[in-house]
Coordinates of N, CA and C in Angstrom, one line a residue:
Chain A
G239 N 0.9 -1.3 0.0 CA 0.1 0.1 -0.1 C 0.8 1.2 -0.2
Q240 N 0.2 2.3 0.2 CA 0.9 3.9 0.0 C 0.5 4.4 1.4
N241 N 1.5 5.3 2.0 CA 0.8 5.9 3.0 C 1.7 7.2 2.7
I242 N 1.0 8.5 2.9 CA 1.4 9.9 2.8 C 1.1 10.7 3.6
D243 N 2.0 11.6 4.2 CA 2.1 12.1 5.4 C 2.2 13.8 5.1
Q244 N 1.6 14.6 5.6 CA 1.7 16.0 5.4 C 1.2 16.9 6.7
P245 N 1.7 18.1 6.7 CA 1.2 18.6 8.1 C -0.5 19.0 7.8
T246 N -1.3 19.3 8.6 CA -2.6 19.4 8.3 C -2.8 20.9 7.9
E247 N -2.1 21.9 8.7 CA -2.4 23.2 8.5 C -1.3 24.0 8.7
M248 N -0.9 25.2 8.0 CA 0.3 26.0 8.2 C -0.3 27.4 8.1
T249 N 0.3 28.3 8.6 CA 0.0 29.8 8.7 C 1.5 30.7 8.3
A250 N 1.4 31.6 7.4 CA 2.6 32.3 7.0 C 2.0 33.7 6.5
T251 N 3.1 34.6 6.4 CA 2.8 35.9 6.4 C 3.2 36.4 4.9
E252 N 2.2 37.1 4.2 CA 2.5 37.7 2.8 C 3.4 38.1 2.6
G253 N 4.2 37.6 1.7 CA 5.7 38.2 1.3 C 6.7 37.2 1.7
A254 N 6.5 36.5 2.6 CA 7.2 35.3 2.9 C 7.6 34.4 2.3
I255 N 8.4 33.3 2.8 CA 8.5 31.8 2.1 C 7.6 30.7 3.2
V256 N 7.4 29.8 2.6 CA 7.1 28.9 3.2 C 7.3 27.5 2.6
Q257 N 7.7 26.6 3.4 CA 8.0 25.2 2.8 C 6.9 24.0 3.4
I258 N 6.3 23.3 2.4 CA 5.2 22.3 3.0 C 5.9 21.1 2.7
N259 N 5.9 20.2 4.0 CA 6.6 19.0 3.6 C 5.9 17.7 3.2
C260 N 6.4 16.8 2.8 CA 5.5 15.4 2.4 C 6.3 14.5 2.4
T261 N 6.1 13.2 3.4 CA 6.8 12.0 3.3 C 6.0 10.6 2.9
Y262 N 6.4 10.1 2.1 CA 5.6 8.7 1.4 C 6.3 7.6 1.7
Q263 N 5.7 6.8 1.8 CA 5.8 5.2 1.7 C 5.1 4.7 0.7
T264 N 5.6 4.0 -0.5 CA 5.3 3.5 -1.5 C 6.1 2.6 -2.1
S265 N 5.3 1.6 -2.7 CA 6.1 0.5 -3.6 C 6.0 0.7 -5.0
G266 N 7.3 0.6 -5.6 CA 7.7 1.1 -7.2 C 7.2 2.4 -7.1
F267 N 7.9 3.3 -6.7 CA 7.7 4.6 -7.0 C 7.8 5.3 -8.4
N268 N 6.9 6.1 -8.6 CA 6.8 6.5 -10.4 C 6.6 8.2 -10.3
G269 N 7.1 9.2 -9.2 CA 6.6 10.2 -9.4 C 5.8 10.7 -8.2
L270 N 6.3 11.9 -8.0 CA 5.7 12.8 -6.8 C 5.1 14.1 -7.4
F271 N 3.6 14.6 -7.3 CA 3.0 15.5 -7.6 C 2.4 16.4 -6.5
W272 N 2.5 17.6 -6.9 CA 1.9 18.6 -6.1 C 0.7 19.5 -6.6
Y273 N -0.5 19.4 -5.9 CA -1.7 19.9 -6.6 C -2.1 21.1 -5.8
Q274 N -2.7 22.3 -6.1 CA -3.2 23.4 -5.3 C -5.0 23.1 -5.3
Q275 N -5.7 23.2 -4.3 CA -6.8 23.4 -4.6 C -7.6 24.6 -3.3
H276 N -8.0 25.6 -4.1 CA -8.4 26.3 -3.2 C -10.1 25.8 -3.0
A277 N -10.6 26.2 -1.8 CA -11.8 25.9 -1.4 C -13.1 25.9 -2.3
G278 N -13.6 24.9 -2.4 CA -14.7 24.6 -3.6 C -14.4 24.4 -4.7
E279 N -13.1 24.3 -4.9 CA -12.7 24.1 -6.8 C -12.0 23.0 -6.7
A280 N -11.8 22.7 -8.1 CA -10.6 21.7 -8.2 C -9.5 21.6 -8.0
P281 N -8.9 20.7 -7.9 CA -7.4 20.7 -7.5 C -6.6 20.9 -9.0
T282 N -5.9 21.8 -8.7 CA -4.9 21.9 -10.1 C -3.3 21.8 -9.7
F283 N -2.9 21.3 -11.3 CA -1.4 20.6 -10.9 C -0.3 21.9 -10.7
L284 N 0.5 21.7 -10.1 CA 1.4 22.5 -9.5 C 3.0 22.2 -10.1
S285 N 3.6 20.8 -9.7 CA 4.8 20.3 -10.0 C 4.6 18.9 -9.9
Y286 N 5.9 18.3 -10.4 CA 5.9 17.1 -10.5 C 7.6 16.8 -11.0
N287 N 7.8 15.7 -9.7 CA 9.5 15.4 -9.6 C 9.2 13.6 -9.9
V288 N 10.1 13.4 -10.7 CA 10.5 11.7 -10.5 C 12.0 11.5 -10.4
L289 N 12.8 12.6 -10.4 CA 13.9 12.5 -10.2 C 14.4 13.1 -9.2
D290 N 15.2 13.0 -8.1 CA 15.9 13.8 -7.1 C 16.1 15.0 -7.3
G291 N 15.9 16.2 -6.7 CA 16.3 17.4 -7.0 C 15.3 18.4 -6.9
L292 N 15.8 19.3 -7.3 CA 14.8 20.8 -7.3 C 14.3 20.9 -8.7
E293 N 13.0 21.3 -8.6 CA 12.2 21.7 -10.1 C 11.6 23.1 -9.6
E294 N 12.1 24.1 -10.4 CA 11.4 25.4 -10.2 C 10.8 26.0 -11.1
K295 N 9.6 26.6 -10.5 CA 8.7 26.9 -11.5 C 8.1 28.5 -11.1
G296 N 8.6 29.6 -11.7 CA 8.3 30.7 -10.9 C 8.4 31.1 -9.4
R297 N 7.2 31.3 -8.7 CA 7.4 31.3 -7.3 C 7.1 30.1 -6.7
F298 N 6.9 28.9 -7.1 CA 7.1 27.5 -6.8 C 8.2 26.6 -7.0
S299 N 8.7 25.7 -6.0 CA 9.9 24.7 -6.3 C 9.4 23.6 -5.4
S300 N 9.9 22.7 -6.2 CA 9.1 21.4 -5.4 C 10.8 20.4 -5.8
F301 N 10.8 19.9 -4.4 CA 11.9 19.0 -4.1 C 11.8 17.7 -3.9
L302 N 12.6 16.5 -3.9 CA 12.6 15.3 -4.0 C 13.8 14.5 -3.7
S303 N 13.8 13.8 -2.6 CA 14.7 12.8 -2.3 C 13.8 11.5 -2.0
R304 N 14.2 10.6 -3.1 CA 13.6 8.9 -3.4 C 14.3 8.1 -2.1
S305 N 15.5 8.5 -1.9 CA 15.9 7.6 -1.0 C 15.5 7.7 0.4
K306 N 15.0 8.9 0.9 CA 14.6 9.4 2.0 C 12.8 9.5 2.1
G307 N 11.9 9.3 0.6 CA 10.9 9.2 0.8 C 10.3 10.7 1.0
Y308 N 11.0 11.8 0.9 CA 10.5 12.9 1.1 C 10.3 13.9 0.0
S309 N 9.9 15.1 0.0 CA 9.0 15.7 -0.8 C 9.0 17.5 -0.1
Y310 N 9.1 18.4 -0.7 CA 8.7 19.6 -0.2 C 8.2 20.6 -1.3
L311 N 7.4 21.2 -0.9 CA 6.9 22.4 -2.1 C 7.1 23.5 -1.3
L312 N 8.0 24.5 -2.0 CA 8.4 25.8 -1.5 C 7.8 26.9 -2.5
L313 N 7.1 27.6 -1.5 CA 6.3 28.9 -2.1 C 6.9 30.3 -1.6
K314 N 7.5 30.9 -2.4 CA 8.2 32.3 -2.1 C 7.3 33.6 -2.5
E315 N 7.6 34.7 -1.8 CA 7.0 35.7 -2.2 C 5.4 35.4 -1.7
L316 N 5.1 35.0 -0.9 CA 3.5 34.9 -0.8 C 2.5 35.6 -1.0
Q317 N 1.6 35.4 -1.5 CA 0.5 36.6 -1.9 C -0.8 35.7 -1.3
M318 N -1.9 36.6 -1.2 CA -3.0 36.3 -0.3 C -3.7 35.3 -1.0
K319 N -3.6 35.2 -2.6 CA -4.2 34.1 -3.2 C -3.9 32.6 -3.2
D320 N -2.5 32.7 -2.4 CA -2.0 31.4 -2.2 C -2.4 30.7 -1.0
S321 N -3.4 30.9 -0.4 CA -4.4 30.5 0.6 C -5.3 29.5 -0.2
A322 N -4.6 28.1 0.6 CA -5.3 27.3 -0.3 C -4.9 26.0 0.2
S323 N -5.6 24.5 0.0 CA -4.7 23.4 0.4 C -3.9 22.9 -0.6
Y324 N -2.7 22.7 -0.1 CA -1.5 21.9 -1.2 C -1.9 20.2 -0.7
L325 N -1.9 19.7 -1.9 CA -2.0 18.1 -2.2 C -1.0 17.4 -2.4
C326 N -0.2 16.8 -1.7 CA 0.8 15.8 -2.2 C 0.6 14.6 -2.7
A327 N 0.9 14.0 -4.1 CA 0.2 13.0 -4.5 C 1.4 11.8 -4.9
V328 N 1.2 10.4 -4.9 CA 2.3 9.7 -5.2 C 1.7 9.0 -6.4
R329 N 2.5 8.6 -7.3 CA 2.3 7.6 -8.3 C 3.2 6.3 -8.3
S330 N 2.5 5.4 -8.5 CA 3.5 4.0 -8.4 C 3.4 3.2 -9.3
L331 N 4.2 2.6 -10.0 CA 4.5 1.9 -11.1 C 3.2 0.9 -11.3
R332 N 2.6 0.5 -10.1 CA 1.6 -0.3 -10.0 C 0.4 0.3 -10.5
G333 N 0.3 1.9 -10.1 CA -1.3 2.5 -10.1 C -1.6 2.7 -11.2
R334 N -0.6 2.6 -12.6 CA -1.2 2.7 -13.8 C -1.7 4.5 -13.9
R335 N -0.9 5.2 -13.8 CA -1.2 6.8 -13.8 C -2.0 7.3 -12.7
A336 N -2.8 6.2 -11.9 CA -3.3 7.0 -10.9 C -2.7 7.6 -9.8
L337 N -3.1 8.4 -9.2 CA -2.4 9.1 -8.2 C -3.1 8.8 -6.7
T338 N -2.2 8.6 -5.6 CA -2.4 8.3 -4.2 C -2.5 10.0 -3.5
F339 N -3.6 10.6 -3.1 CA -3.3 11.4 -2.5 C -3.0 11.7 -1.1
G340 N -2.4 12.8 -0.3 CA -2.2 12.7 1.2 C -3.4 13.3 1.6
S341 N -3.7 13.7 2.6 CA -4.7 14.6 3.2 C -5.0 16.1 2.8
G342 N -3.7 16.5 2.5 CA -3.6 18.2 2.1 C -3.2 18.8 3.3
T343 N -2.6 20.0 2.6 CA -1.8 21.0 4.1 C -2.8 22.4 3.7
R344 N -3.6 22.9 4.8 CA -4.2 24.2 4.5 C -3.4 25.1 4.8
L345 N -3.1 26.2 4.0 CA -2.3 27.0 4.1 C -3.1 28.2 4.0
Q346 N -2.9 29.2 5.4 CA -3.5 30.3 5.5 C -2.3 31.6 5.3
V347 N -2.4 32.4 4.4 CA -1.4 33.5 4.4 C -2.1 34.7 5.1
Q348 N -1.6 35.3 5.9 CA -2.1 36.5 6.6 C -1.2 37.7 6.1
P349 N -2.0 38.8 6.2 CA -1.3 40.4 5.8 C -0.2 40.3 6.9
Chain B
E294 N -7.8 24.3 -24.7 CA -9.1 23.5 -25.0 C -10.0 23.3 -23.9
A295 N -11.1 23.0 -24.1 CA -12.3 22.9 -22.9 C -11.4 21.9 -21.8
G296 N -12.3 22.2 -20.4 CA -11.8 21.3 -19.4 C -12.6 20.3 -19.2
V297 N -12.5 19.7 -18.0 CA -13.2 18.5 -17.7 C -14.6 19.1 -17.4
A298 N -15.7 18.5 -17.8 CA -17.3 18.9 -17.3 C -17.6 17.7 -16.5
Q299 N -18.3 18.4 -15.5 CA -19.1 17.5 -14.6 C -20.3 18.3 -14.3
S300 N -21.4 17.3 -14.2 CA -22.7 17.7 -13.4 C -23.3 16.5 -12.8
P301 N -24.2 17.1 -12.0 CA -24.6 18.5 -11.6 C -23.8 18.8 -10.8
R302 N -23.5 20.1 -10.6 CA -22.5 20.5 -9.2 C -22.6 20.2 -8.0
Y303 N -24.1 20.5 -7.7 CA -24.8 20.0 -6.5 C -25.8 19.0 -6.2
K304 N -26.1 18.3 -5.6 CA -26.9 17.3 -5.2 C -27.5 17.1 -3.8
I305 N -28.5 17.3 -3.7 CA -29.2 16.8 -2.1 C -30.0 15.9 -2.0
I306 N -29.9 14.9 -1.3 CA -30.6 13.7 -1.4 C -30.8 13.2 -0.2
E307 N -31.9 12.2 0.0 CA -32.2 11.5 1.0 C -31.4 10.4 1.4
K308 N -30.9 9.5 2.6 CA -30.4 8.3 2.3 C -31.4 7.0 1.8
R309 N -30.9 6.3 1.3 CA -31.6 5.1 0.4 C -31.8 5.4 -0.9
Q310 N -31.8 6.8 -1.3 CA -32.0 7.4 -2.5 C -31.1 6.9 -3.4
S311 N -31.0 7.4 -4.8 CA -29.9 7.2 -5.8 C -29.7 8.3 -6.3
V312 N -28.7 8.3 -7.0 CA -28.0 9.7 -7.6 C -26.9 9.2 -8.6
A313 N -27.0 9.7 -9.8 CA -26.1 9.8 -10.9 C -25.2 10.8 -11.0
F314 N -23.9 10.9 -11.6 CA -23.4 11.9 -11.7 C -22.4 11.7 -12.9
W315 N -22.4 12.7 -13.7 CA -22.1 12.7 -15.5 C -20.4 13.4 -15.6
C316 N -19.6 12.7 -16.4 CA -18.4 13.5 -16.9 C -18.0 13.3 -17.9
N317 N -17.4 14.7 -18.7 CA -17.2 14.6 -20.0 C -15.7 15.1 -20.0
P318 N -14.8 13.9 -20.5 CA -13.2 14.3 -19.9 C -12.7 15.2 -21.1
I319 N -11.5 15.3 -21.0 CA -11.1 16.6 -22.3 C -10.9 15.7 -23.6
S320 N -11.2 16.4 -24.4 CA -11.3 15.5 -25.7 C -9.8 14.8 -26.0
G321 N -9.9 13.7 -26.4 CA -8.7 12.7 -26.7 C -8.0 12.2 -25.5
H322 N -8.6 12.5 -24.2 CA -7.8 11.7 -23.4 C -8.4 10.3 -23.2
A323 N -7.5 9.4 -23.0 CA -7.8 8.2 -23.0 C -8.2 7.5 -21.5
T324 N -7.6 8.1 -20.4 CA -7.5 7.6 -19.3 C -8.8 8.8 -18.2
L325 N -9.5 7.7 -17.7 CA -10.9 8.6 -16.9 C -10.7 8.2 -15.7
Y326 N -10.8 9.0 -14.4 CA -10.9 8.5 -13.1 C -11.9 9.5 -12.4
W327 N -12.5 8.5 -11.3 CA -13.6 8.9 -10.3 C -12.9 9.1 -9.4
Y328 N -13.0 10.2 -8.3 CA -12.4 10.2 -6.9 C -13.1 10.6 -6.1
Q329 N -13.0 10.2 -4.6 CA -14.1 10.9 -4.1 C -13.5 11.7 -2.8
Q330 N -13.7 12.9 -2.5 CA -13.0 13.8 -1.5 C -13.8 14.2 -0.3
I331 N -13.8 13.6 0.6 CA -14.3 13.9 2.0 C -13.7 15.0 2.4
L332 N -14.6 15.8 2.9 CA -14.2 17.3 3.6 C -13.3 17.0 4.5
G333 N -12.1 17.9 4.2 CA -11.1 17.6 5.1 C -9.9 16.7 4.7
Q334 N -10.0 15.8 3.7 CA -9.6 14.7 3.3 C -8.7 14.8 1.6
G335 N -7.9 14.3 1.6 CA -7.4 14.4 0.3 C -8.5 13.3 -0.7
P336 N -8.2 13.5 -2.2 CA -9.3 12.8 -3.2 C -8.8 11.2 -2.8
K337 N -9.8 10.5 -3.1 CA -9.5 9.2 -2.7 C -10.0 8.3 -4.2
L338 N -9.1 7.6 -5.0 CA -9.6 6.9 -6.0 C -10.7 5.8 -6.1
L339 N -11.7 6.1 -6.8 CA -12.9 4.9 -6.4 C -12.7 3.8 -8.0
I340 N -12.2 4.7 -9.2 CA -12.3 3.8 -10.3 C -11.6 4.4 -11.3
Q341 N -10.6 3.7 -12.0 CA -10.0 4.3 -13.2 C -10.3 3.1 -14.5
F342 N -10.7 4.4 -15.7 CA -10.9 3.5 -17.0 C -9.8 3.9 -18.0
Q343 N -9.3 3.2 -19.0 CA -8.5 3.5 -19.8 C -9.6 3.2 -21.1
N344 N -10.0 4.0 -21.9 CA -10.9 4.1 -23.1 C -12.1 3.4 -22.5
N345 N -12.7 2.3 -22.8 CA -13.8 1.8 -22.1 C -13.8 0.8 -21.1
G346 N -12.4 0.3 -20.9 CA -12.2 -0.5 -20.3 C -11.8 -0.4 -18.7
V347 N -12.1 -1.0 -17.7 CA -11.9 -0.7 -16.3 C -10.3 -1.2 -15.7
V348 N -9.4 -0.2 -15.3 CA -8.1 -0.6 -15.1 C -8.0 -1.1 -13.5
D349 N -8.8 -0.1 -12.5 CA -8.8 -0.4 -11.1 C -9.8 0.1 -10.7
D350 N -10.7 -0.8 -10.0 CA -12.0 -0.5 -9.4 C -11.9 -1.2 -7.8
S351 N -10.3 -1.1 -7.4 CA -10.3 -1.9 -6.1 C -11.0 -1.2 -5.1
Q352 N -11.2 0.0 -4.8 CA -11.5 1.0 -3.8 C -13.2 1.3 -4.1
L353 N -13.9 0.8 -5.2 CA -15.3 1.3 -5.2 C -15.9 0.1 -4.6
P354 N -17.0 0.7 -3.9 CA -18.0 0.0 -3.0 C -19.0 -0.7 -3.8
K355 N -18.4 -2.0 -4.5 CA -19.6 -2.2 -5.6 C -20.8 -2.4 -5.2
D356 N -21.2 -2.8 -3.7 CA -22.4 -2.9 -3.3 C -23.3 -1.8 -3.5
R357 N -23.1 -0.7 -3.8 CA -23.7 0.3 -4.0 C -23.2 1.6 -5.1
F358 N -22.0 1.4 -5.5 CA -21.7 2.2 -6.3 C -21.5 1.6 -8.0
S359 N -21.4 2.3 -8.8 CA -21.1 1.4 -10.1 C -20.8 3.0 -11.2
A360 N -19.9 2.7 -12.3 CA -19.5 3.3 -13.3 C -19.5 2.6 -14.5
E361 N -19.8 3.4 -15.5 CA -19.5 2.9 -16.9 C -18.9 4.1 -17.7
R362 N -18.3 3.8 -18.7 CA -17.7 4.5 -19.9 C -17.9 3.9 -21.0
L363 N -19.2 3.8 -21.5 CA -19.6 2.7 -22.4 C -18.8 2.7 -24.0
K364 N -18.6 4.4 -24.2 CA -18.2 4.4 -25.6 C -16.6 5.1 -25.7
G365 N -15.9 5.1 -24.4 CA -14.6 5.5 -24.0 C -14.8 6.9 -24.2
V366 N -15.9 7.6 -23.8 CA -15.5 9.0 -23.7 C -16.2 9.4 -22.4
D367 N -17.4 10.0 -22.4 CA -17.8 10.4 -20.9 C -18.2 9.3 -20.1
S368 N -18.7 9.6 -18.9 CA -18.7 8.4 -17.9 C -19.9 8.9 -17.0
T369 N -20.4 7.9 -16.3 CA -21.3 7.9 -15.3 C -21.0 7.2 -14.0
L370 N -21.3 7.9 -13.1 CA -20.9 7.4 -11.8 C -22.4 7.2 -10.9
K371 N -22.8 6.1 -10.6 CA -24.2 6.1 -9.7 C -23.8 5.6 -8.3
I372 N -24.6 5.8 -7.6 CA -24.8 5.4 -6.0 C -26.1 5.0 -5.7
Q373 N -26.5 3.9 -5.3 CA -27.7 3.3 -5.0 C -27.6 2.1 -4.3
P374 N -28.1 2.4 -3.1 CA -28.5 3.3 -2.2 C -27.5 4.0 -1.4
A375 N -27.8 5.4 -1.4 CA -27.0 6.3 -0.8 C -26.9 6.2 0.8
K376 N -25.9 6.5 1.3 CA -25.5 6.3 2.5 C -25.1 7.6 3.5
L377 N -25.2 8.1 4.3 CA -25.1 9.1 4.9 C -23.2 9.4 4.7
E378 N -22.5 8.6 4.7 CA -21.1 8.5 4.6 C -20.8 8.9 3.4
D379 N -21.8 8.7 2.4 CA -21.1 9.1 0.8 C -21.4 10.7 0.5
S380 N -21.9 11.4 1.6 CA -21.6 12.9 1.3 C -20.0 13.1 1.3
A381 N -20.2 13.7 0.2 CA -18.5 14.1 -0.3 C -18.6 15.1 -1.7
V382 N -17.4 15.5 -2.3 CA -17.5 15.8 -3.5 C -16.9 14.6 -4.5
Y383 N -17.3 14.6 -5.5 CA -16.9 13.6 -6.4 C -16.3 14.0 -7.6
L384 N -15.1 13.7 -8.0 CA -14.3 14.4 -8.5 C -13.9 13.6 -9.8
C385 N -14.2 14.2 -11.1 CA -13.7 13.4 -12.1 C -12.5 13.8 -12.7
A386 N -11.4 13.2 -13.0 CA -9.9 13.8 -13.7 C -10.0 12.8 -15.1
S387 N -8.8 13.5 -16.0 CA -8.8 12.7 -17.1 C -7.0 12.8 -17.4
S388 N -6.3 12.3 -18.0 CA -5.4 12.2 -18.5 C -4.9 11.5 -20.3
P389 N -3.8 12.2 -20.6 CA -3.8 11.4 -21.9 C -2.9 10.1 -21.7
L390 N -2.9 9.4 -22.7 CA -2.3 8.0 -22.6 C -1.0 8.2 -22.8
T391 N -0.6 8.9 -23.9 CA 0.9 8.7 -23.9 C 1.6 10.3 -23.9
G392 N 3.0 10.4 -23.9 CA 3.5 12.1 -23.9 C 4.4 12.3 -22.6
G393 N 5.3 11.9 -22.3 CA 6.2 12.6 -21.5 C 5.3 12.7 -20.1
T394 N 5.6 14.0 -19.8 CA 5.1 14.4 -18.5 C 3.5 14.6 -18.7
G395 N 3.2 14.8 -19.5 CA 2.0 15.2 -20.2 C 0.9 14.1 -19.7
A396 N 1.6 12.7 -19.9 CA 1.1 11.6 -19.4 C 0.7 11.5 -18.4
N397 N 1.4 12.1 -17.2 CA 1.3 12.0 -15.9 C 0.4 12.9 -15.1
V398 N 0.2 13.9 -15.9 CA -1.1 14.9 -15.2 C -2.3 14.5 -15.2
L399 N -2.9 14.7 -14.2 CA -4.2 14.5 -14.1 C -5.0 16.1 -14.2
T400 N -5.8 16.1 -15.0 CA -6.8 17.3 -15.0 C -8.1 17.1 -14.5
F401 N -8.3 17.9 -13.4 CA -9.7 17.5 -12.6 C -10.8 18.3 -13.3
G402 N -12.1 18.0 -13.0 CA -13.5 18.8 -13.2 C -13.7 19.4 -11.7
A403 N -14.4 20.2 -11.7 CA -14.7 21.0 -10.8 C -15.6 20.5 -9.5
G404 N -16.0 19.2 -9.9 CA -16.6 18.3 -8.9 C -17.9 18.4 -8.8
S405 N -18.6 17.2 -8.3 CA -20.2 17.2 -7.9 C -20.1 16.8 -6.1
R406 N -20.8 18.0 -5.8 CA -20.9 18.1 -4.2 C -22.0 17.3 -3.9
L407 N -22.1 16.1 -3.4 CA -23.4 15.4 -2.9 C -23.4 15.6 -1.1
T408 N -24.9 16.1 -0.7 CA -25.0 16.1 0.3 C -26.3 14.7 0.9
V409 N -25.9 13.9 1.5 CA -27.0 12.9 1.8 C -27.7 13.1 3.3
L410 N -29.1 13.2 3.4 CA -29.5 13.6 4.7 C -30.3 12.2 5.3

């Protein structure tokens, strides 16, 4: 089976940097995804890591360490609109493209 | 390109009644998924189709849930009879079959919010 852990809630200040961690256990790892979900809306794709290292995309970066079963999402220059839930999801070789999601981290950005 | 379409957006029913949700994926996407998202939790996979065949339905409560994708395009998810614990958002997602990172990205619809009273 698969197990994904991430913090339930985080609070940060506008303009700051926040790091959301995710640890996972899975057999046959085949990629880690981060999705953003605003309240009442669909999850939207943010980033994808399949190899170790950092992937940067504008204000958002995602890091993966396969040996440690660990990833983080880094959000820079926080804006109020970044207040949302951030979902960590893992794809396994057995999963045939389906993703297993963590429970999500609800981020609140304060002025 | 048009996104994943779902209907209805909201549905309120009483327990033991039935309900059906419809999904039209992005044109050309061979793989379609139904996820259940209970408030405060991450989405949980119910069923995955590739074209009109079922790839994985291991977490679908088959005594009450059914899903079909007869022509390999749109799909219907049905619940009969509904229970209180079925109150959730039902998310449909699709992905292409081939093509680098794009093949791995699921695109979600806005979801159908079900309340069972």
